[in-house]
C-alpha atoms as one frame of an Amber mdcrd trajectory, in Angstrom:
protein
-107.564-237.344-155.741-106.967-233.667-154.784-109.437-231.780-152.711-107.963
-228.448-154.238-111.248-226.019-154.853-113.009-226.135-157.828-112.645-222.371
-158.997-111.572-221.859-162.693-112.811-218.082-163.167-110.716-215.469-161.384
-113.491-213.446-158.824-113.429-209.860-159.064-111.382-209.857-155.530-108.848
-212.125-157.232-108.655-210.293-160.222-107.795-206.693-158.543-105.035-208.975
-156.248-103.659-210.061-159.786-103.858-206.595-161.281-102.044-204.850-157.807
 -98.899-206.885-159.366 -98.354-204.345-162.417 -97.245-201.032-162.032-101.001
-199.822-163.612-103.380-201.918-161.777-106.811-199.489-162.985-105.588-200.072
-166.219-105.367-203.977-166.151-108.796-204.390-164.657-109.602-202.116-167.055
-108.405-204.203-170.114-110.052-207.317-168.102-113.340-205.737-168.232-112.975
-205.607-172.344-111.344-208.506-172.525-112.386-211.449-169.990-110.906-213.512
-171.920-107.398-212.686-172.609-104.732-213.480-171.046-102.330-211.005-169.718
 -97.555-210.733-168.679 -97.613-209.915-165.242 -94.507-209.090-162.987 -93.345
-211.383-160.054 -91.391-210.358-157.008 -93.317-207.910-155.261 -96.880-209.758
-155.298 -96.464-213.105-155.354 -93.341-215.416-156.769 -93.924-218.464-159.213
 -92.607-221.666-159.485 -92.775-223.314-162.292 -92.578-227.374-162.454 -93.189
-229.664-165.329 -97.108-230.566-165.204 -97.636-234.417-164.592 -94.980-233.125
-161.253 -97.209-229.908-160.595 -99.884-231.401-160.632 -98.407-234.607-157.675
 -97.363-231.029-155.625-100.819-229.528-155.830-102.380-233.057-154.989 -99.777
-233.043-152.100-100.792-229.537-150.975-104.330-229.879-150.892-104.312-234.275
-149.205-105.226-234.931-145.949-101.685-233.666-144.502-101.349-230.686-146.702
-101.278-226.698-145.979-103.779-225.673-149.319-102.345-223.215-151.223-103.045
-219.962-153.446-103.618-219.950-157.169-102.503-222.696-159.256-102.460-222.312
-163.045-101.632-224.578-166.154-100.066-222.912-168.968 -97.717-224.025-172.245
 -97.345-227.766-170.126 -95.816-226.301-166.854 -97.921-225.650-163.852 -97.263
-222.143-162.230 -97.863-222.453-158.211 -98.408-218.525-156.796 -96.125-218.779
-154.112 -95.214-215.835-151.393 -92.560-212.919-152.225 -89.114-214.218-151.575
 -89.476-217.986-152.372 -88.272-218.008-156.000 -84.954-216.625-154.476 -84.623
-219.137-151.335 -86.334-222.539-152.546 -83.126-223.607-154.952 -80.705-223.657
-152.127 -83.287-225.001-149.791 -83.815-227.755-152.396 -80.241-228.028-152.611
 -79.408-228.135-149.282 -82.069-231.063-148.735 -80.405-232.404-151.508 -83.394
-232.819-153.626 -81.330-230.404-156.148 -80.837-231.426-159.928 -78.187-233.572
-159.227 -80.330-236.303-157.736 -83.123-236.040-160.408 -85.724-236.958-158.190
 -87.056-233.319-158.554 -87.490-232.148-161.789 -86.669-228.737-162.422 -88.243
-226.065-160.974 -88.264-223.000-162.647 -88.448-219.889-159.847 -89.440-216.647
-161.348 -89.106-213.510-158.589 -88.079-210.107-158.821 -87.541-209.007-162.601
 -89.391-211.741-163.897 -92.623-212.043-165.367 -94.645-215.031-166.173 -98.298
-215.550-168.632-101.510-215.766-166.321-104.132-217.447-167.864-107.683-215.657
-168.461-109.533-214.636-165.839-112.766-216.312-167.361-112.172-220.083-167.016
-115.162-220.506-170.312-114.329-217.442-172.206-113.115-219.823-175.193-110.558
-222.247-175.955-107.271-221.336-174.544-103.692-221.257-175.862-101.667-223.502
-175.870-103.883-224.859-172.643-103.750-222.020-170.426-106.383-222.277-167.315
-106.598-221.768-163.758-106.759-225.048-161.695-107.215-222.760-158.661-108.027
-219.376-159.816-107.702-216.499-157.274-110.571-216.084-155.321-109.524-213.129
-152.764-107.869-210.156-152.528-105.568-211.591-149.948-105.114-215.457-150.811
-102.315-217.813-148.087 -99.137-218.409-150.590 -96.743-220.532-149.732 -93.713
-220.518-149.014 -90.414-221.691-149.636 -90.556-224.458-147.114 -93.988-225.292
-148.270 -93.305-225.670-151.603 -90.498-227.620-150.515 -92.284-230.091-148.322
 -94.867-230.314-151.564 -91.778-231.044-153.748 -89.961-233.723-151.838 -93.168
-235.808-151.089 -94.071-235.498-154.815 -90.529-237.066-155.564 -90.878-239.706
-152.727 -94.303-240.937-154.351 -93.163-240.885-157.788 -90.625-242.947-156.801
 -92.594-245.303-155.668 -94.519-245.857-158.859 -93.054-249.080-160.151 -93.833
-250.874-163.646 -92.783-254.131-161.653 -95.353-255.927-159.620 -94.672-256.480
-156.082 -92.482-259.872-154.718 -94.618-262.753-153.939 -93.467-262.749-150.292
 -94.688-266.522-149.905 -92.880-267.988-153.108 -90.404-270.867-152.485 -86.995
-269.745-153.714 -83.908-272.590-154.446 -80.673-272.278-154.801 -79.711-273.284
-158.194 -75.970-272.387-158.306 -74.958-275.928-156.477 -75.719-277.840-159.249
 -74.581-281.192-159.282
């Protein structure tokens, strides 16, 4: 159970921090005053960074970042099956070698793949009206931005989120547990 907040419409202080991300800002708040409800291409990199993740694994991160021994984070949205983590500038260059260097890279297959998208990349954001209708192909905020100035993580955060979101998956076996108090015999000395 995640204690993540329960804010699924962008405030007006989120929505200009969103809009300071394109190169027209008045123009995109502009749009989002006419239309709440759609959702808008924005450019990475100089803002914030994304990382993408597959959502069943997003969604074990965000419940990481927001447990007892989690940081919190920024804005987390859901969109085409991937969850998109807002993360600081910078961390969609550094987390693959960090992740790598861990070795927690795609080699081991305990993380899934992360897709980082920085400078030159753009990703979807959702609309900024969590109710404004029934979104595409499931786009919605499961932390919409609240502030002009929300904490993103960064590379070692999303890290730390990463690896113990691998560790309990892991853990999560269809097998149920020894009986630590059965007798066992040793049938191979048969007579």
């Amino acid at each position: 159970m995640t204690s993540a907040p329960d804010v699924t419409a962008a405030t007006a202080e989120g929505a200009a921090w969103l809009a300071s991300a394109g190169t027209y800002p008045r123009s995109m708040l502009a749009l989002w005053e006419e239309r709440p409800g759609a959702p808008v291409v924005l450019p990475c990199g100089t803002v914030f960074d994304v990382v993408s993740a597959p959502s069943v694994f997003g969604r074990r991160m965000l419940d990481r970042l927001w447990g007892a021994e989690g940081p919190g984070c920024g804005p987390v949205a859901v969109h085409r099956g991937r969850t998109l983590l807002f993360a600081a500038p910078g961390t969609a260059h550094r987390l693959p070698s960090l992740l790598a260097w861990e070795e927690w890279g795609p080699r081991t297959h305990a993380v899934p793949p992360l897709l980082c998208h920085g400078t030159g990349d753009a990703v979807t954001v959702p609309a900024l009206e969590g109710d404004a209708g029934p979104a595409p192909a499931g786009s919605r905020w499961l932390v919409a931005p609240d502030t002009r100035h929300p904490w993103l993580p960064g590379p070692e955060v999303v890290l730390w989120a990463a690896v113990r979101a691998a560790r309990e998956a892991a853990r999560v076996s269809i097998f149920p547990p020894a009986d630590q108090d059965a007798k066992v015999y040793d049938v191979s000395r048969r007579r």
